Amino acid sequence: MAYSAVVGFRKVSALGISRVLQADKGSLWRFQLETQFGEVLRLGLLTRNYRKNSGPPKFDFTGTEATSKFDFTDLTCPHTWYPIARKKKRKVILHVGPTNSGKTYSALKHLEKSSSGVYCGPLRLLAWEVAKRLNKANVPCDLITGQEKELKEGATHKAVTVEMADVTSVYDCAIIDEIQMVGCTQRGFAFTRALLGIAADELHLCGDPAVVPLVEDILKVTGDDVEVHTYERLSPLVPLKEPVSSVSSIKTGDCLVTFSRKDIYAYKKIIERAGNHFCSVVYGSLPPETRTTQATRFNDETNDFDVLVASDAIGMGLNLNISRIIFSTLQKFDGTGTRDLTVSEIKQIAGRAGRFQSKFPIGEVTCLHKEDLPLLHASLKSPSPLLERAGLFPTFDLLCRYSLAHPKHGLYQILEHFVENAKLSSNYFISNVEDMMKVAAIVDELPLGLQEKYLFVVS
Ligand SMILES: Nc1ncnc2c1ncn2[C@@H]1O[C@H](COP(=O)(O)OP(=O)(O)OP(=O)(O)O)[C@@H](O)[C@H]1O
């Protein structure tokens, strides 16, 4: 079967999963390049590092007998996986503080002035916002996400979603936004990969102060210089004492936050039926163009869509014209069960109200239900708990080596082996690969190479 027919665009629905798998030539090229670089540099560096770490070499690249002695599951030195970054003594600047304190703004100023650079964000909309901003400032910037690629002629900069970060290029300046997401059980590994692997002279990390000790500890072994810059909120955020108990109290600039698509559309209908407002909607699984259109429409004062109904997809870094955040609930279903929102999640989402220099410089936050108010108020007052560990996932290079030694194993079996046997240092946990393993089970049935399968699984 032609490669493009298999890899170009595929909707998979088996094992109860329905997910669009998409890859483009660019991202495959990047993975190939990463592997080729990895291949050359790995020969030198892995040998050196493993020799250095453990006396006699564990891994001889010349024979299967020696290969079988190599401990593939030893993930205790992930900083050694990124030889290009390790050649640099990076200046790492942590910009930390509450939401809406200008952390990203300051980091972007450095990126804008740099001769080459990359912005890595947790959301497609954030990458899009940064690409737009840099292009407007005459800094040609590509936009690369898991779903799209918009290349600008002569681009010196890239704005990407963090999974797309390229660890084989060298940059003057790089930003990783919402760096506290290293602790995310699903996506943390992509932030860790960017943190350890981006080869930039200056690396700016923006996020919650709760991440500082962990990042400092992780970077002790990289030889980078680390500075911490602390920020204060630029405009007030006021927790209200009263809930919004009736639809007639909804007003222009309100954002109602709820966590299921069904509820988003149900609330939209209720609000619009009352006759005073039209609603834009934003949630994670909306197609990227639609999400952008909806967010832009809400921000545009000249149209009637003056209320937003959204999921926690708005919770990170987005600059929307929100005056008041209204939580419909402080619980969400996270794939396995319903749980309370964490302090950090509540603060992130609430922080979307009253953005500095927006139409509503004073933000308000409340709930639909009175009984949720004590938890909301307590969370907004508390510091986020310190992060203790960052997510990790083996690189393609490691999986490939394991596969060479176990040629009959499909990707599912390989992942299973890593999850069960991985040896980690105390700063890391193995990312939750349940979803990846479901995809691996499907792509194992397809006539694809390990590299394409890996791409599907991590994208
Ligand atoms: N010095 C400044 N001059 C003008 N606008 C600023 C300045 N600092 C921040 N802003 C604006 O204030 C808003 C919030 O800033 P920014 O997004 O950098 O905050 P943040 O701390 O990164 O927030 P979050 O953690 O919520 O992402 C943005 O619209 C930004 O453009």
Short mmCIF file of C-alpha atoms and ligand atoms in Angstrom, two decimals:
data_model
loop_
_atom_site.label_atom_id
_atom_site.label_comp_id
_atom_site.label_asym_id
_atom_site.label_seq_id
_atom_site.Cartn_x
_atom_site.Cartn_y
_atom_site.Cartn_z
CA MET A 1 0.00 0.00 0.00
CA ALA A 2 1.28 3.48 -0.84
CA TYR A 3 2.81 5.11 2.20
CA SER A 4 0.76 8.30 1.86
CA ALA A 5 -2.42 6.28 1.70
CA VAL A 6 -1.61 4.76 5.05
CA VAL A 7 -0.03 7.69 6.82
CA GLY A 8 -1.70 10.77 5.35
CA PHE A 9 -4.97 10.78 7.21
CA ARG A 10 -6.61 7.95 9.06
CA LYS A 11 -9.61 7.65 11.28
CA VAL A 12 -9.24 4.65 13.50
CA SER A 13 -12.09 3.17 15.42
CA ALA A 14 -11.25 -0.06 17.07
CA LEU A 15 -10.96 -1.13 20.69
CA GLY A 16 -13.56 1.50 21.40
CA ILE A 17 -11.26 4.34 20.32
CA SER A 18 -12.10 6.79 17.64
CA ARG A 19 -9.23 9.07 16.91
CA VAL A 20 -7.94 10.86 13.85
CA LEU A 21 -4.38 9.92 13.17
CA GLN A 22 -2.62 12.44 11.05
CA ALA A 23 0.93 12.94 9.96
CA ASP A 24 2.54 15.14 7.41
CA LYS A 25 5.73 14.81 5.47
CA GLY A 26 7.28 17.59 7.52
CA SER A 27 6.84 15.94 10.85
CA LEU A 28 7.96 12.59 9.50
CA TRP A 29 10.98 14.30 8.02
CA ARG A 30 11.73 15.83 11.38
CA PHE A 31 11.50 12.47 13.11
CA GLN A 32 13.72 10.93 10.44
CA LEU A 33 16.25 13.68 10.89
CA GLU A 34 16.10 13.31 14.63
CA THR A 35 16.78 9.63 14.22
CA GLN A 36 19.61 10.13 11.75
CA PHE A 37 21.28 12.68 13.97
CA GLY A 38 20.57 10.42 16.88
CA GLU A 39 22.17 7.55 15.02
CA VAL A 40 25.45 9.37 14.43
CA LEU A 41 25.68 11.14 17.74
CA ARG A 42 24.36 8.24 19.71
CA LEU A 43 27.30 6.09 18.63
CA GLY A 44 29.67 8.51 20.28
CA LEU A 45 27.62 9.84 23.15
CA LEU A 46 25.66 6.89 24.40
CA THR A 47 28.81 4.82 24.47
CA ARG A 48 30.64 7.54 26.32
CA ASN A 49 27.81 8.23 28.76
CA TYR A 50 27.05 4.65 29.56
CA ARG A 51 30.74 3.92 29.98
CA LYS A 52 31.09 6.95 32.23
CA ASN A 53 28.06 6.03 34.30
CA SER A 54 28.69 2.38 34.79
CA GLY A 55 32.33 1.43 34.33
CA PRO A 56 32.49 -1.29 31.70
CA PRO A 57 30.36 -0.63 28.59
CA LYS A 58 26.83 -2.02 28.80
CA PHE A 59 26.24 -1.62 25.12
CA ASP A 60 28.46 -2.56 22.22
CA PHE A 61 26.92 -1.38 18.94
CA THR A 62 28.55 -4.07 16.88
CA GLY A 63 26.86 -7.28 17.89
CA THR A 64 23.56 -8.72 19.04
CA GLU A 65 25.15 -10.58 21.89
CA ALA A 66 26.37 -7.36 23.43
CA THR A 67 23.07 -5.64 22.52
CA SER A 68 21.20 -8.12 24.59
CA LYS A 69 23.24 -7.04 27.63
CA PHE A 70 22.27 -3.40 27.21
CA ASP A 71 19.69 -2.28 29.73
CA PHE A 72 17.19 -0.55 27.46
CA THR A 73 14.95 0.26 30.33
CA ASP A 74 17.53 2.31 32.22
CA LEU A 75 15.98 5.76 31.89
CA THR A 76 17.93 7.28 34.77
CA CYS A 77 19.95 9.75 32.68
CA PRO A 78 17.48 11.28 30.19
CA HIS A 79 19.63 14.41 29.79
CA THR A 80 22.13 12.26 27.85
CA TRP A 81 19.50 11.57 25.16
CA TYR A 82 19.98 15.09 23.75
CA PRO A 83 23.61 15.48 22.67
CA ILE A 84 23.09 18.69 20.69
CA ALA A 85 21.63 20.49 23.71
CA ARG A 86 24.35 19.04 25.94
CA LYS A 87 27.01 20.69 23.79
CA LYS A 88 25.65 24.06 24.94
CA LYS A 89 25.81 25.76 28.31
CA ARG A 90 22.30 27.14 28.14
CA LYS A 91 21.17 30.22 30.01
CA VAL A 92 17.84 29.08 31.46
CA ILE A 93 15.50 31.79 32.77
CA LEU A 94 12.47 30.72 34.76
CA HIS A 95 9.68 33.35 34.60
CA VAL A 96 7.33 32.42 37.42
CA GLY A 97 4.31 34.02 39.04
CA PRO A 98 0.52 33.97 39.07
CA THR A 99 -1.60 34.04 35.93
CA ASN A 100 -1.73 37.33 34.02
CA SER A 101 1.55 38.58 35.45
CA GLY A 102 3.35 39.19 32.14
CA LYS A 103 5.64 36.12 32.23
CA THR A 104 5.05 35.13 28.62
CA TYR A 105 5.07 38.75 27.50
CA SER A 106 8.60 39.20 28.92
CA ALA A 107 9.87 35.94 27.41
CA LEU A 108 8.39 36.83 24.02
CA LYS A 109 10.29 40.13 24.03
CA HIS A 110 13.53 38.10 24.12
CA LEU A 111 12.30 35.77 21.39
CA GLU A 112 11.34 38.67 19.18
CA LYS A 113 14.83 40.17 19.43
CA SER A 114 16.65 36.89 18.82
CA SER A 115 18.14 35.92 15.46
CA SER A 116 16.47 32.49 15.57
CA GLY A 117 14.05 30.94 17.97
CA VAL A 118 11.18 28.70 18.88
CA TYR A 119 8.09 29.10 21.07
CA CYS A 120 6.71 25.83 22.47
CA GLY A 121 3.23 26.04 23.95
CA PRO A 122 0.69 23.62 25.35
CA LEU A 123 -2.12 24.67 23.00
CA ARG A 124 -2.48 25.12 19.29
CA LEU A 125 -4.25 28.44 19.90
CA LEU A 126 -1.29 29.77 21.88
CA ALA A 127 1.18 28.78 19.17
CA TRP A 128 -1.11 30.45 16.65
CA GLU A 129 -1.28 33.64 18.77
CA VAL A 130 2.53 33.78 19.02
CA ALA A 131 3.08 33.11 15.29
CA LYS A 132 0.61 35.88 14.48
CA ARG A 133 2.29 38.28 16.87
CA LEU A 134 5.83 37.60 15.58
CA ASN A 135 4.80 37.83 11.93
CA LYS A 136 3.09 41.15 12.68
CA ALA A 137 6.34 42.36 14.24
CA ASN A 138 8.15 41.43 10.99
CA VAL A 139 9.80 38.38 12.52
CA PRO A 140 8.88 35.64 10.02
CA CYS A 141 7.56 32.73 12.01
CA ASP A 142 6.33 29.24 11.02
CA LEU A 143 3.37 27.67 12.80
CA ILE A 144 3.75 23.94 13.40
CA THR A 145 1.26 21.91 15.41
CA GLY A 146 0.17 18.27 15.38
CA GLN A 147 -2.62 19.33 13.04
CA GLU A 148 -1.15 21.89 10.70
CA LYS A 149 1.94 23.50 9.26
CA GLU A 150 2.05 27.07 7.99
CA LEU A 151 5.48 27.95 6.67
CA LYS A 152 6.60 31.55 6.07
CA GLU A 153 9.23 32.39 3.53
CA GLY A 154 12.57 33.11 5.19
CA ALA A 155 11.24 32.15 8.62
CA THR A 156 13.84 32.38 11.37
CA HIS A 157 11.36 31.49 14.11
CA LYS A 158 8.82 28.77 14.85
CA ALA A 159 5.77 28.65 17.07
CA VAL A 160 4.92 25.04 17.86
CA THR A 161 2.89 22.88 20.17
CA VAL A 162 5.35 21.30 22.57
CA GLU A 163 5.07 17.79 21.08
CA MET A 164 6.40 19.25 17.81
CA ALA A 165 9.51 20.80 19.37
CA ASP A 166 12.58 20.01 17.30
CA VAL A 167 15.52 18.83 19.40
CA THR A 168 17.90 18.60 16.44
CA SER A 169 18.06 22.30 15.52
CA VAL A 170 20.13 24.96 17.20
CA TYR A 171 18.44 28.22 18.28
CA ASP A 172 19.46 31.51 19.71
CA CYS A 173 16.38 31.64 21.97
CA ALA A 174 13.55 29.29 22.97
CA ILE A 175 10.45 29.51 25.18
CA ILE A 176 8.58 26.69 26.85
CA ASP A 177 5.26 28.07 28.08
CA GLU A 178 3.29 26.57 31.01
CA ILE A 179 6.35 24.59 32.09
CA GLN A 180 4.47 23.25 35.15
CA MET A 181 2.92 20.84 32.66
CA VAL A 182 6.05 18.67 33.01
CA GLY A 183 4.00 17.20 35.84
CA CYS A 184 1.02 16.30 33.63
CA THR A 185 0.47 12.55 33.67
CA GLN A 186 -0.31 12.37 29.94
CA ARG A 187 1.65 15.17 28.25
CA GLY A 188 4.41 15.77 30.81
CA PHE A 189 6.96 13.79 28.80
CA ALA A 190 6.75 16.25 25.89
CA PHE A 191 7.59 19.16 28.21
CA THR A 192 10.48 17.19 29.74
CA ARG A 193 11.78 16.37 26.26
CA ALA A 194 11.69 20.07 25.33
CA LEU A 195 13.25 21.09 28.66
CA LEU A 196 16.16 18.71 28.30
CA GLY A 197 16.45 18.64 24.53
CA ILE A 198 16.04 22.11 23.06
CA ALA A 199 19.43 23.37 21.96
CA ALA A 200 19.11 27.10 22.57
CA ASP A 201 21.61 29.59 23.98
CA GLU A 202 18.76 31.10 26.00
CA LEU A 203 15.87 28.99 27.21
CA HIS A 204 12.91 30.83 28.80
CA LEU A 205 10.52 28.78 30.91
CA CYS A 206 7.20 30.40 31.88
CA GLY A 207 4.85 29.02 34.50
CA ASP A 208 3.75 28.42 38.05
CA PRO A 209 6.30 28.93 40.88
CA ALA A 210 5.48 25.38 42.04
CA VAL A 211 7.79 24.03 39.31
CA VAL A 212 10.98 25.86 40.36
CA PRO A 213 12.66 23.32 42.72
CA LEU A 214 11.99 20.42 40.32
CA VAL A 215 13.38 22.25 37.28
CA GLU A 216 16.42 23.40 39.25
CA ASP A 217 17.04 19.82 40.37
CA ILE A 218 16.57 18.34 36.89
CA LEU A 219 18.96 20.90 35.39
CA LYS A 220 21.71 20.28 37.97
CA VAL A 221 23.12 17.58 35.71
CA THR A 222 22.97 19.51 32.43
CA GLY A 223 25.52 22.17 33.30
CA ASP A 224 23.08 24.97 32.35
CA ASP A 225 22.94 28.29 34.21
CA VAL A 226 19.55 28.82 35.85
CA GLU A 227 18.00 32.17 36.88
CA VAL A 228 14.59 32.68 38.47
CA HIS A 229 12.53 35.84 37.75
CA THR A 230 9.40 36.30 39.85
CA TYR A 231 6.32 38.27 38.75
CA GLU A 232 3.17 39.70 40.38
CA ARG A 233 -0.32 39.74 38.86
CA LEU A 234 -0.80 42.87 36.71
CA SER A 235 -4.51 43.38 37.37
CA PRO A 236 -6.83 42.27 40.18
CA LEU A 237 -8.82 39.05 40.21
CA VAL A 238 -11.81 39.26 42.55
CA PRO A 239 -13.49 36.09 43.88
CA LEU A 240 -17.19 36.92 44.21
CA LYS A 241 -19.18 36.07 47.35
CA GLU A 242 -22.33 35.23 45.41
CA PRO A 243 -22.94 32.53 42.78
CA VAL A 244 -24.62 33.24 39.44
CA SER A 245 -27.87 31.51 40.22
CA SER A 246 -29.93 32.49 37.20
CA VAL A 247 -29.44 32.74 33.48
CA SER A 248 -30.76 36.30 33.56
CA SER A 249 -27.62 37.31 35.51
CA ILE A 250 -25.32 36.30 32.62
CA LYS A 251 -23.70 39.40 31.14
CA THR A 252 -21.35 40.48 28.34
CA GLY A 253 -17.82 39.15 28.87
CA ASP A 254 -18.89 36.16 30.97
CA CYS A 255 -17.24 32.80 30.39
CA LEU A 256 -19.10 29.77 31.69
CA VAL A 257 -16.70 26.87 32.26
CA THR A 258 -17.90 23.31 32.03
CA PHE A 259 -16.13 20.07 31.21
CA SER A 260 -18.15 18.06 28.72
CA ARG A 261 -19.05 18.89 25.17
CA LYS A 262 -22.65 17.93 25.88
CA ASP A 263 -22.85 20.45 28.75
CA ILE A 264 -21.15 23.16 26.69
CA TYR A 265 -23.89 22.96 24.04
CA ALA A 266 -26.65 22.57 26.65
CA TYR A 267 -25.57 25.79 28.45
CA LYS A 268 -25.16 27.60 25.12
CA LYS A 269 -28.73 26.71 24.27
CA ILE A 270 -30.09 27.84 27.66
CA ILE A 271 -28.24 31.18 27.50
CA GLU A 272 -29.25 31.89 23.90
CA ARG A 273 -32.88 30.93 24.55
CA ALA A 274 -33.05 33.62 27.25
CA GLY A 275 -32.64 36.03 24.34
CA ASN A 276 -29.96 38.48 25.55
CA HIS A 277 -26.72 36.92 24.35
CA PHE A 278 -25.11 34.71 21.73
CA CYS A 279 -22.36 32.30 22.79
CA SER A 280 -19.03 31.30 21.27
CA VAL A 281 -17.74 27.90 22.33
CA VAL A 282 -14.18 26.64 22.87
CA TYR A 283 -13.22 23.08 23.79
CA GLY A 284 -10.27 20.83 23.09
CA SER A 285 -11.65 18.59 20.39
CA LEU A 286 -12.98 21.41 18.18
CA PRO A 287 -11.08 21.54 14.88
CA PRO A 288 -8.29 24.15 15.11
CA GLU A 289 -9.78 26.60 12.61
CA THR A 290 -13.14 26.50 14.37
CA ARG A 291 -11.52 27.07 17.75
CA THR A 292 -9.66 30.08 16.38
CA THR A 293 -12.82 31.46 14.77
CA GLN A 294 -14.82 31.05 17.97
CA ALA A 295 -12.14 32.68 20.17
CA THR A 296 -11.67 35.55 17.71
CA ARG A 297 -15.42 36.08 17.46
CA PHE A 298 -15.75 36.31 21.24
CA ASN A 299 -12.81 38.77 21.43
CA ASP A 300 -14.28 40.96 18.68
CA GLU A 301 -16.44 43.62 20.32
CA THR A 302 -18.27 44.41 17.09
CA ASN A 303 -20.38 41.25 16.98
CA ASP A 304 -23.11 39.80 19.18
CA PHE A 305 -21.26 36.70 20.42
CA ASP A 306 -20.41 38.31 23.74
CA VAL A 307 -20.53 35.26 26.04
CA LEU A 308 -18.18 32.28 25.99
CA VAL A 309 -19.01 28.72 27.04
CA ALA A 310 -15.79 26.75 27.28
CA SER A 311 -13.99 23.79 28.73
CA ASP A 312 -10.64 23.95 30.53
CA ALA A 313 -9.10 24.22 27.04
CA ILE A 314 -9.10 27.98 27.75
CA GLY A 315 -7.16 27.42 30.96
CA MET A 316 -3.68 27.95 29.68
CA GLY A 317 -2.21 31.27 28.69
CA LEU A 318 -4.98 32.40 26.33
CA ASN A 319 -5.69 36.10 26.22
CA LEU A 320 -9.47 36.36 25.88
CA ASN A 321 -11.71 39.35 26.66
CA ILE A 322 -13.26 37.68 29.70
CA SER A 323 -14.64 39.78 32.55
CA ARG A 324 -15.99 36.97 34.73
CA ILE A 325 -15.25 33.26 34.95
CA ILE A 326 -18.21 31.18 36.17
CA PHE A 327 -17.44 27.59 37.08
CA SER A 328 -20.45 25.36 36.43
CA THR A 329 -18.74 22.71 38.57
CA LEU A 330 -15.39 22.21 40.32
CA GLN A 331 -15.22 18.56 39.31
CA LYS A 332 -14.23 16.96 36.06
CA PHE A 333 -14.06 13.54 34.48
CA ASP A 334 -10.40 12.88 33.68
CA GLY A 335 -10.70 9.72 31.60
CA THR A 336 -10.83 7.32 34.53
CA GLY A 337 -13.13 8.96 37.08
CA THR A 338 -14.65 12.19 38.31
CA ARG A 339 -12.34 14.20 40.52
CA ASP A 340 -12.09 17.67 42.08
CA LEU A 341 -10.15 20.23 40.08
CA THR A 342 -6.68 20.82 41.52
CA VAL A 343 -5.69 24.15 43.07
CA SER A 344 -3.48 24.78 40.09
CA GLU A 345 -6.26 24.04 37.56
CA ILE A 346 -8.72 26.33 39.38
CA LYS A 347 -6.16 29.15 39.44
CA GLN A 348 -5.22 28.69 35.80
CA ILE A 349 -8.82 28.79 34.59
CA ALA A 350 -9.85 31.66 36.92
CA GLY A 351 -6.81 33.59 35.72
CA ARG A 352 -8.37 34.03 32.28
CA ALA A 353 -10.64 36.77 33.66
CA GLY A 354 -9.52 40.40 33.58
CA ARG A 355 -6.41 40.14 31.42
CA PHE A 356 -4.09 43.13 31.65
CA GLN A 357 -4.83 45.76 28.99
CA SER A 358 -7.94 43.92 27.83
CA LYS A 359 -11.46 45.35 27.69
CA PHE A 360 -12.03 44.10 31.27
CA PRO A 361 -8.96 44.96 33.37
CA ILE A 362 -10.57 43.74 36.61
CA GLY A 363 -11.41 40.04 36.59
CA GLU A 364 -14.12 38.33 38.63
CA VAL A 365 -14.62 34.67 39.38
CA THR A 366 -17.53 32.73 40.82
CA CYS A 367 -19.58 29.52 40.48
CA LEU A 368 -23.07 28.50 39.44
CA HIS A 369 -23.61 26.69 42.75
CA LYS A 370 -23.25 28.30 46.17
CA GLU A 371 -21.80 25.10 47.71
CA ASP A 372 -18.76 25.34 45.38
CA LEU A 373 -17.77 28.82 46.57
CA PRO A 374 -15.72 27.77 49.67
CA LEU A 375 -13.47 25.48 47.58
CA LEU A 376 -13.08 28.17 44.92
CA HIS A 377 -12.09 30.84 47.46
CA ALA A 378 -9.71 28.52 49.34
CA SER A 379 -8.01 27.40 46.10
CA LEU A 380 -7.47 30.93 44.87
CA LYS A 381 -5.75 31.78 48.18
CA SER A 382 -3.48 28.72 48.31
CA PRO A 383 -0.13 28.28 46.58
CA SER A 384 -0.06 25.36 44.13
CA PRO A 385 1.61 22.32 45.73
CA LEU A 386 5.26 21.91 44.66
CA LEU A 387 5.77 19.60 41.73
CA GLU A 388 7.82 16.57 42.64
CA ARG A 389 8.33 14.70 39.37
CA ALA A 390 8.34 15.25 35.62
CA GLY A 391 6.92 12.92 32.98
CA LEU A 392 9.23 10.80 30.87
CA PHE A 393 8.82 8.62 27.82
CA PRO A 394 11.55 6.66 26.01
CA THR A 395 12.86 8.26 22.81
CA PHE A 396 12.35 6.61 19.46
CA ASP A 397 16.04 5.77 19.49
CA LEU A 398 15.68 3.66 22.64
CA LEU A 399 12.55 1.89 21.39
CA CYS A 400 14.32 1.22 18.11
CA ARG A 401 17.32 -0.38 19.85
CA TYR A 402 15.00 -2.54 21.89
CA SER A 403 13.12 -3.50 18.75
CA LEU A 404 16.35 -4.57 17.03
CA ALA A 405 17.07 -6.90 19.91
CA HIS A 406 13.45 -8.18 19.93
CA PRO A 407 12.42 -8.09 16.27
CA LYS A 408 9.17 -10.01 16.82
CA HIS A 409 7.75 -7.49 19.29
CA GLY A 410 5.21 -4.97 18.03
CA LEU A 411 5.11 -1.43 19.39
CA TYR A 412 2.45 -2.42 21.95
CA GLN A 413 4.71 -5.08 23.44
CA ILE A 414 7.70 -2.76 23.39
CA LEU A 415 5.80 -0.03 25.25
CA GLU A 416 4.45 -2.56 27.71
CA HIS A 417 8.00 -3.72 28.42
CA PHE A 418 9.17 -0.14 29.06
CA VAL A 419 6.23 0.69 31.30
CA GLU A 420 6.74 -2.41 33.42
CA ASN A 421 10.52 -2.29 33.65
CA ALA A 422 11.60 1.33 33.34
CA LYS A 423 14.20 2.41 35.87
CA LEU A 424 13.87 6.08 36.71
CA SER A 425 15.61 8.61 38.92
CA SER A 426 13.54 10.26 41.64
CA ASN A 427 12.77 13.36 39.52
CA TYR A 428 10.72 11.44 36.97
CA PHE A 429 7.67 9.26 36.42
CA ILE A 430 6.75 7.31 33.30
CA SER A 431 3.98 9.18 31.51
CA ASN A 432 0.57 7.57 31.42
CA VAL A 433 0.81 5.65 28.17
CA GLU A 434 -2.59 3.98 28.28
CA ASP A 435 -3.90 5.97 25.32
CA MET A 436 -0.64 5.50 23.45
CA MET A 437 -0.83 1.76 23.99
CA LYS A 438 -4.36 1.67 22.60
CA VAL A 439 -3.12 3.44 19.47
CA ALA A 440 -0.07 1.14 19.37
CA ALA A 441 -2.38 -1.89 19.39
CA ILE A 442 -4.12 -0.51 16.32
CA VAL A 443 -1.10 0.63 14.34
CA ASP A 444 0.61 -2.71 15.02
CA GLU A 445 -2.02 -4.16 12.66
CA LEU A 446 -0.95 -1.80 9.86
CA PRO A 447 1.94 -2.22 7.42
CA LEU A 448 4.01 0.54 8.99
CA GLY A 449 7.58 0.83 10.19
CA LEU A 450 8.35 1.38 13.86
CA GLN A 451 9.11 5.02 13.17
CA GLU A 452 5.68 5.79 11.68
CA LYS A 453 4.00 3.87 14.48
CA TYR A 454 5.95 5.83 17.06
CA LEU A 455 4.93 9.08 15.35
CA PHE A 456 1.26 8.13 15.50
CA VAL A 457 1.52 7.16 19.11
CA VAL A 458 3.23 10.32 20.40
CA SER A 459 1.40 12.88 18.24
N1 LIG B 1 4.61 45.14 29.97
C1 LIG B 1 3.48 44.93 29.30
N2 LIG B 1 3.01 45.82 28.43
C2 LIG B 1 1.87 45.59 27.75
N3 LIG B 1 1.12 44.49 27.85
C3 LIG B 1 1.55 43.55 28.70
C4 LIG B 1 2.74 43.72 29.48
N4 LIG B 1 2.91 42.62 30.23
C5 LIG B 1 1.87 41.81 29.93
N5 LIG B 1 1.05 42.37 29.03
C6 LIG B 1 -0.20 41.81 28.51
O1 LIG B 1 -0.90 41.28 29.63
C7 LIG B 1 -1.53 40.04 29.28
C8 LIG B 1 -1.00 38.92 30.20
O2 LIG B 1 0.38 38.75 29.98
P1 LIG B 1 1.01 37.32 29.80
O3 LIG B 1 0.20 36.49 28.87
O4 LIG B 1 2.45 37.50 29.52
O5 LIG B 1 0.81 36.78 31.29
P2 LIG B 1 1.25 35.39 31.93
O6 LIG B 1 1.82 35.70 33.26
O7 LIG B 1 2.11 34.64 30.98
O8 LIG B 1 -0.19 34.73 32.09
P3 LIG B 1 -0.65 33.19 32.12
O9 LIG B 1 0.16 32.51 33.18
O10 LIG B 1 -2.07 33.34 32.48
O11 LIG B 1 -0.40 32.68 30.78
C9 LIG B 1 -1.19 39.80 27.82
O12 LIG B 1 -2.26 40.26 27.04
C10 LIG B 1 0.05 40.64 27.59
O13 LIG B 1 0.17 41.02 26.24
#
